[in-house]
Tab-separated table of C-alpha atoms in Angstrom:
chain	number	residue	atom	x	y	z
A	772	MET	CA	0.000	0.000	0.000
A	773	ASN	CA	1.296	3.459	-0.897
A	774	PRO	CA	2.127	5.277	2.399
A	775	ARG	CA	1.358	8.773	1.130
A	776	PRO	CA	-2.371	8.273	0.372
A	777	THR	CA	-2.633	6.302	3.644
A	778	ARG	CA	-1.120	9.204	5.571
A	779	ALA	CA	-3.505	11.657	3.909
A	780	PHE	CA	-6.454	9.415	4.810
A	781	LEU	CA	-5.276	9.221	8.420
A	782	GLU	CA	-5.292	13.028	8.548
A	783	TYR	CA	-8.813	13.064	7.163
A	784	SER	CA	-10.004	10.509	9.733
A	785	HIS	CA	-8.557	12.606	12.577
A	786	ALA	CA	-10.124	15.792	11.222
A	787	ARG	CA	-13.553	14.175	10.950
A	788	GLY	CA	-13.345	12.069	14.099
A	789	LEU	CA	-13.531	8.701	12.329
A	790	LEU	CA	-12.495	5.425	13.931
A	791	LEU	CA	-10.549	3.295	11.458
A	792	ASP	CA	-10.806	-0.468	11.596
A	793	PRO	CA	-8.495	-1.721	8.824
A	794	ALA	CA	-8.512	-5.300	7.607
A	795	ARG	CA	-5.479	-7.478	8.219
A	796	VAL	CA	-2.896	-7.830	5.465
A	797	ARG	CA	-3.390	-10.948	3.306
A	798	HIS	CA	-6.726	-11.786	4.974
A	799	PRO	CA	-9.311	-11.177	2.226
A	800	ARG	CA	-12.162	-12.679	4.301
A	801	ASP	CA	-11.897	-9.851	6.849
A	802	LYS	CA	-14.078	-7.446	4.871
A	803	PRO	CA	-16.553	-9.238	2.558
A	804	HIS	CA	-19.611	-7.986	4.475
A	805	VAL	CA	-18.452	-4.375	4.256
A	806	GLU	CA	-17.877	-4.522	0.519
A	807	SER	CA	-21.219	-6.194	-0.165
A	808	GLY	CA	-22.826	-2.734	0.073
A	809	VAL	CA	-20.765	-1.644	-2.939
A	810	ARG	CA	-22.295	-4.388	-5.071
A	811	TYR	CA	-25.789	-3.531	-3.824
A	812	ALA	CA	-25.411	0.153	-4.788
A	813	ARG	CA	-23.860	-0.732	-8.146
A	814	GLU	CA	-26.572	-3.161	-9.152
A	815	ARG	CA	-29.635	-1.403	-7.690
A	816	TRP	CA	-28.855	2.291	-8.261
A	817	TRP	CA	-25.913	2.915	-10.577
A	818	LYS	CA	-26.518	0.212	-13.189
A	819	GLY	CA	-28.841	1.464	-15.913
A	820	GLY	CA	-29.128	4.940	-14.383
A	821	HIS	CA	-29.076	8.223	-16.303
A	822	PHE	CA	-27.125	11.179	-14.929
A	823	ALA	CA	-26.870	14.635	-16.461
A	824	ASP	CA	-23.812	15.729	-14.475
A	825	LEU	CA	-22.089	15.333	-11.105
A	826	ALA	CA	-24.640	17.481	-9.278
A	827	ASP	CA	-27.502	15.431	-10.730
A	828	SER	CA	-25.854	12.130	-9.722
A	829	ARG	CA	-25.365	13.399	-6.169
A	830	GLU	CA	-29.000	14.455	-5.926
A	831	GLN	CA	-30.193	11.085	-7.216
A	832	ALA	CA	-27.859	9.234	-4.844
A	833	GLU	CA	-29.156	11.127	-1.822
A	834	ARG	CA	-32.780	10.492	-2.810
A	835	TRP	CA	-32.119	6.784	-3.467
A	836	CYS	CA	-30.304	6.309	-0.153
A	837	ARG	CA	-33.099	8.050	1.770
A	838	ASP	CA	-36.203	6.680	0.097
A	839	VAL	CA	-35.129	3.317	-1.364
A	840	ALA	CA	-32.069	1.776	0.285
A	841	GLY	CA	-32.860	3.359	3.646
A	842	LEU	CA	-36.404	1.979	3.792
A	843	ARG	CA	-35.692	-1.582	2.704
A	844	VAL	CA	-35.641	-4.459	5.176
A	845	HIS	CA	-31.980	-5.272	5.779
A	846	GLY	CA	-31.201	-8.918	5.022
A	847	THR	CA	-29.191	-9.475	8.215
A	848	THR	CA	-30.710	-7.206	10.869
A	849	ARG	CA	-34.269	-7.361	9.436
A	850	ARG	CA	-34.616	-3.659	10.301
A	851	LEU	CA	-34.946	-0.494	8.246
A	852	PRO	CA	-31.481	1.170	7.921
A	853	ARG	CA	-32.949	4.691	7.887
A	854	VAL	CA	-34.902	4.083	11.075
A	855	VAL	CA	-31.828	2.637	12.819
A	856	PHE	CA	-29.801	5.657	11.751
A	857	GLU	CA	-32.337	8.193	12.995
A	858	ASP	CA	-32.986	6.421	16.315
A	859	GLU	CA	-29.535	5.180	17.296
A	860	GLU	CA	-26.669	6.490	15.139
A	861	ARG	CA	-27.365	10.159	14.362
A	862	GLN	CA	-26.883	11.310	17.959
A	863	HIS	CA	-23.283	10.040	17.929
A	864	LEU	CA	-22.264	11.981	14.811
A	865	ARG	CA	-20.575	15.371	14.751
A	866	VAL	CA	-22.384	18.314	13.189
A	867	TYR	CA	-20.945	19.155	9.764
A	868	ASP	CA	-19.507	22.676	9.753
A	869	GLY	CA	-20.145	23.156	6.031
A	870	VAL	CA	-16.459	23.647	5.183
A	871	PRO	CA	-15.119	21.175	2.575
A	872	TYR	CA	-12.049	19.275	3.724
A	873	ASP	CA	-8.781	20.601	2.264
A	874	VAL	CA	-7.257	17.391	0.904
A	875	PRO	CA	-3.448	17.528	1.356
A	876	LEU	CA	-0.943	16.284	-1.190
A	877	TRP	CA	2.106	14.362	0.027
A	878	ARG	CA	5.295	14.078	-2.020
A	879	GLU	CA	8.754	12.659	-1.423
A	880	VAL	CA	11.297	15.294	-2.495
A	881	THR	CA	15.071	15.707	-2.557
A	882	VAL	CA	16.974	18.847	-1.562
A	883	HIS	CA	18.760	20.248	-4.625
A	884	PRO	CA	22.289	21.741	-4.590
A	885	ASP	CA	20.736	25.220	-4.355
A	886	HIS	CA	19.045	24.198	-1.052
A	887	HIS	CA	15.550	24.087	-2.585
A	888	VAL	CA	13.008	21.355	-3.206
A	889	SER	CA	10.489	21.198	-6.017
A	890	VAL	CA	6.834	20.685	-5.071
A	891	GLN	CA	4.063	20.955	-7.671
A	892	TYR	CA	6.323	22.925	-10.082
A	893	ALA	CA	7.345	25.502	-7.454
A	894	LEU	CA	10.558	25.834	-5.409
A	895	TYR	CA	10.877	26.023	-1.624
A	896	SER	CA	14.052	26.447	0.429
A	897	ALA	CA	15.086	23.903	3.060
A	898	PRO	CA	17.342	24.686	6.050
A	899	SER	CA	20.930	23.759	5.257
A	900	THR	CA	21.733	23.003	8.908
A	901	THR	CA	19.422	19.984	9.032
A	902	CYS	CA	18.734	19.297	5.349
A	903	PRO	CA	21.912	19.487	3.231
A	904	PRO	CA	21.700	18.811	-0.530
A	905	GLY	CA	20.660	15.242	-1.242
A	906	THR	CA	18.473	14.918	1.858
A	907	LYS	CA	15.183	13.098	1.339
A	908	LEU	CA	12.175	14.976	2.704
A	909	GLU	CA	8.415	14.582	2.767
A	910	ALA	CA	6.435	17.564	1.530
A	911	ARG	CA	2.834	18.175	2.541
A	912	CYS	CA	1.022	20.860	0.573
A	913	ASP	CA	-2.541	22.098	0.868
A	914	GLN	CA	-4.295	25.193	-0.430
A	915	THR	CA	-2.264	27.652	1.671
A	916	LEU	CA	0.905	26.063	3.076
A	917	VAL	CA	3.752	23.715	2.166
A	918	ARG	CA	5.302	21.838	5.084
A	919	LEU	CA	8.607	19.974	4.841
A	920	TYR	CA	9.260	16.977	7.114
A	921	ARG	CA	12.454	15.051	7.763
A	922	ARG	CA	11.896	11.648	9.348
A	923	GLY	CA	8.544	12.811	10.638
A	924	GLU	CA	9.881	16.062	12.130
A	925	LEU	CA	8.666	19.401	10.775
A	926	VAL	CA	11.678	21.387	9.494
A	927	LYS	CA	10.147	24.169	7.365
A	928	VAL	CA	6.861	25.867	6.515
A	929	HIS	CA	6.316	28.003	3.403
A	930	PRO	CA	3.270	29.753	1.929
A	931	ARG	CA	1.979	27.851	-1.107
A	932	GLN	CA	3.344	29.238	-4.388
A	933	PRO	CA	1.818	29.035	-7.882
A	934	LYS	CA	3.481	27.040	-10.648
A	935	GLY	CA	6.849	28.577	-11.451
A	936	GLY	CA	6.901	30.416	-8.099
A	937	ARG	CA	9.635	30.407	-5.499
A	938	SER	CA	9.726	30.815	-1.710
A	939	THR	CA	13.225	31.366	-0.286
A	940	ASP	CA	14.261	32.036	3.283
A	941	PRO	CA	17.785	33.594	3.274
A	942	ASP	CA	18.476	31.982	6.648
A	943	ASP	CA	18.263	28.562	4.988
A	944	TYR	CA	21.542	29.150	3.139
A	945	PRO	CA	24.734	28.041	4.952
A	946	ALA	CA	26.605	31.003	6.433
A	947	GLU	CA	30.017	29.601	5.508
A	948	ARG	CA	29.027	29.369	1.828
A	949	THR	CA	27.565	32.834	1.466
A	950	ALA	CA	30.786	34.217	-0.031
A	951	TYR	CA	30.930	31.369	-2.542
A	952	ALA	CA	27.263	31.857	-3.386
A	953	MET	CA	27.957	35.532	-4.079
A	954	ARG	CA	30.839	34.625	-6.417
A	955	ALA	CA	28.771	32.123	-8.415
A	956	PRO	CA	26.627	34.856	-10.079
A	957	ASP	CA	29.815	36.728	-11.055
A	958	ARG	CA	31.142	33.642	-12.805
A	959	LEU	CA	27.842	33.191	-14.644
A	960	VAL	CA	27.889	36.820	-15.829
A	961	HIS	CA	31.465	36.332	-17.043
A	962	GLN	CA	30.360	33.307	-19.106
A	963	ALA	CA	27.433	35.271	-20.518
A	964	VAL	CA	29.688	38.177	-21.588
A	965	LYS	CA	31.839	35.722	-23.564
A	966	LEU	CA	28.747	34.703	-25.553
A	967	GLY	CA	27.772	38.281	-26.399
A	968	PRO	CA	27.626	41.762	-24.859
A	969	SER	CA	23.826	41.838	-24.827
A	970	ILE	CA	23.709	38.424	-23.190
A	971	GLY	CA	26.045	39.753	-20.526
A	972	ARG	CA	23.813	42.772	-19.888
A	973	PHE	CA	20.763	40.508	-19.615
A	974	ALA	CA	22.603	38.283	-17.116
A	975	GLU	CA	23.553	41.330	-15.032
A	976	ARG	CA	19.929	42.509	-14.920
A	977	LEU	CA	18.749	39.000	-14.116
A	978	LEU	CA	21.112	38.629	-11.170
A	979	ASP	CA	20.627	42.164	-9.861
A	980	ALA	CA	18.747	41.079	-6.728
A	981	PRO	CA	19.355	40.994	-2.958
A	982	PHE	CA	20.027	37.246	-3.223
A	983	PRO	CA	21.398	36.737	-6.729
A	984	TRP	CA	22.224	33.078	-6.207
A	985	SER	CA	18.506	32.397	-6.071
A	986	LYS	CA	18.445	33.235	-9.798
A	987	LEU	CA	21.199	30.801	-10.749
A	988	ARG	CA	18.708	28.335	-12.233
A	989	GLN	CA	17.502	30.941	-14.718
A	990	GLY	CA	21.093	31.986	-15.358
A	991	GLN	CA	22.075	28.449	-16.299
A	992	LYS	CA	19.070	28.222	-18.583
A	993	LEU	CA	20.179	31.475	-20.231
A	994	LEU	CA	23.512	29.885	-21.130
A	995	ARG	CA	21.758	26.795	-22.497
A	996	LEU	CA	19.675	28.967	-24.816
A	997	ALA	CA	22.898	29.945	-26.573
A	998	GLU	CA	23.590	26.262	-27.247
A	999	ARG	CA	20.087	25.616	-28.543
A	1000	TYR	CA	19.469	28.748	-30.638
A	1001	THR	CA	23.092	29.983	-31.211
A	1002	ALA	CA	24.754	32.837	-29.377
A	1003	GLU	CA	24.100	35.248	-32.280
A	1004	ARG	CA	20.333	34.874	-32.100
A	1005	LEU	CA	20.358	35.032	-28.306
A	1006	ASP	CA	22.492	38.186	-28.348
A	1007	ALA	CA	19.949	39.766	-30.714
A	1008	ALA	CA	16.974	38.696	-28.589
A	1009	CYS	CA	18.332	40.052	-25.276
A	1010	PRO	CA	18.054	43.783	-26.216
A	1011	ARG	CA	14.472	43.223	-27.366
A	1012	ALA	CA	13.567	41.558	-24.055
A	1013	LEU	CA	15.302	44.263	-22.023
A	1014	GLY	CA	13.569	46.958	-24.058
A	1015	PHE	CA	10.232	45.649	-22.790
A	1016	GLU	CA	11.580	45.023	-19.261
A	1017	LEU	CA	11.122	41.272	-19.720
A	1018	VAL	CA	13.906	40.128	-17.413
A	1019	ASP	CA	12.696	36.554	-17.500
A	1020	VAL	CA	14.475	33.706	-19.284
A	1021	ARG	CA	11.240	31.912	-20.169
A	1022	ARG	CA	9.922	34.984	-21.981
A	1023	LEU	CA	13.304	35.454	-23.616
A	1024	GLU	CA	13.089	31.916	-24.949
A	1025	ARG	CA	9.618	32.699	-26.277
A	1026	ILE	CA	11.125	35.470	-28.415
A	1027	LEU	CA	13.553	32.930	-29.888
A	1028	VAL	CA	10.852	30.319	-30.460
A	1029	LEU	CA	8.761	32.846	-32.404
A	1030	ALA	CA	11.890	34.235	-34.158
A	1031	LEU	CA	11.098	37.794	-33.063
A	1032	GLU	CA	14.644	38.834	-32.202
A	1033	HIS	CA	15.024	40.868	-35.433
A	1034	GLU	CA	11.460	42.196	-35.656
A	1035	GLY	CA	11.455	45.877	-36.473
A	1036	GLN	CA	15.129	45.852	-37.474
A	1037	PRO	CA	16.447	46.315	-41.050
A	1038	SER	CA	17.242	43.192	-43.036
A	1039	LEU	CA	20.782	41.845	-42.821
A	1040	PRO	CA	23.122	42.420	-45.785
A	1041	PRO	CA	23.496	39.433	-48.118
A	1042	GLU	CA	26.924	38.491	-46.806
A	1043	GLN	CA	25.467	38.065	-43.275
A	1044	ARG	CA	22.396	36.078	-44.234
A	1045	LEU	CA	22.068	32.449	-43.264
A	1046	GLN	CA	22.500	29.893	-46.038
A	1047	PRO	CA	20.371	26.723	-46.140
A	1048	LEU	CA	22.041	23.407	-45.372
A	1049	PRO	CA	20.766	19.833	-45.511
A	1050	ALA	CA	18.398	18.652	-42.762
A	1051	GLY	CA	17.366	22.199	-41.954
A	1052	ARG	CA	20.786	23.359	-40.718
A	1053	PHE	CA	22.207	26.820	-41.389
A	1054	ALA	CA	25.668	28.372	-41.583
A	1055	ARG	CA	27.086	31.775	-42.459
A	1056	PRO	CA	29.252	32.112	-45.582
A	1057	GLY	CA	32.906	31.436	-44.920
A	1058	THR	CA	32.340	29.120	-41.957
A	1059	ALA	CA	33.341	25.476	-41.725
A	1060	PHE	CA	29.774	24.378	-42.433
A	1061	ASP	CA	29.708	26.645	-45.477
A	1062	HIS	CA	32.788	24.991	-46.974
A	1063	ARG	CA	31.565	21.525	-46.066
A	1064	TYR	CA	28.228	21.899	-47.829
A	1065	SER	CA	29.176	24.341	-50.596
A	1066	ALA	CA	29.026	21.521	-53.122
A	1067	ALA	CA	25.432	20.863	-52.163
A	1068	LEU	CA	24.410	24.473	-52.798
A	1069	THR	CA	23.672	25.693	-56.287
A	1070	SER	CA	23.132	29.149	-57.666
A	1071	ALA	CA	19.461	28.325	-57.958
A	1072	THR	CA	19.155	27.688	-54.244
A	1073	PRO	CA	17.507	30.733	-52.658
A	1074	THR	CA	19.012	32.287	-49.594
A	1075	VAL	CA	17.033	32.211	-46.387
A	1076	GLU	CA	16.980	35.375	-44.361
A	1077	VAL	CA	16.553	35.539	-40.617
A	1078	PRO	CA	12.809	36.031	-40.012
A	1079	THR	CA	11.875	39.707	-39.625
C-alpha cells in the first residue's frame, strides 16, 4: 500500500473524528460484508441509471439512499437502515460545519544543490543546517501552506506558491558558503559576456537582486539557450527583451521560439544572411559548415533570411 495516500487518509479521519478499523494484510475474508454494500449500490442504483452531471448524480444518490435503500428491510438485521440511523446512530455523529475538507498532497522530495526542493512545479528552500543537498524529505502541501518533514519532524513551513513560483528564506543558506554563493553569479555573468555583450547585460539585470544566487537556475538556462538557438540569435533577442523590461528567461526563450529577435530591425546584408544546409541546418558564408556543404548548394538555391 502506498504510504502517502494512507497518511492523507489518516489526517482526514482525525479531522472528521472517524475510527478506522483496517482489515489485516493478506486476509481477504476480513471485509466481505463491508464490501457487499458496494455491489448492492452498483446493481440497484448505478446500473442502468441516467445522470446529467455530477450534481444530478449526487441528488439522485441522496434520494435513493433516503427513500429506497434506507427503507428496505436489511437482510441481516431485518430492520430499516434509515430508522436505525435516525434512532440510534445520528446522535453520535458530529455536526458538519459546512467547510469542505482541504485534501493535502504528500510528495517525497530531494533537496537540490541550491538548497531548494520542487513541489508541484514551485521551489521552496530547506534549512541547510538539518537538510543538506541530497536529503530526502516529505512535503505536505494544501491550499495555503507547504510543510517539509524530515523523518517525521517538521523542518520548514512556506506559503503555497503558484506554478513557477519560489519561496526562499535567506536563513536557509549556509553562512560559511555565502561568499561562494555571491561569487557564483559573477562567474555566470562572465560566461554570458563571452557569448555576447547583450547576453552579458541581460545576465547582469537577471542577477541584480538581494540574493542573486537564487536566480542561478535561470542563469544556467540562459547559457543553455545559446547552445540551442546559437549565441548570435540570443544576443539579438536580449536587447528586445530588455527593451520591454522582460527580465525573465522563459519569456526570452519565447522570443527565440517565435523568431522575433530581429522584428522591427532592417534586413541583414546578403553576406550576413544564413545559407540553407541539408536537414534544416544553417551556416554563415565562410564558416566550416559553409565549406563543407558548398558543393550541395547551387546558384538556384535561394538564400534564407533571418525572419523579420
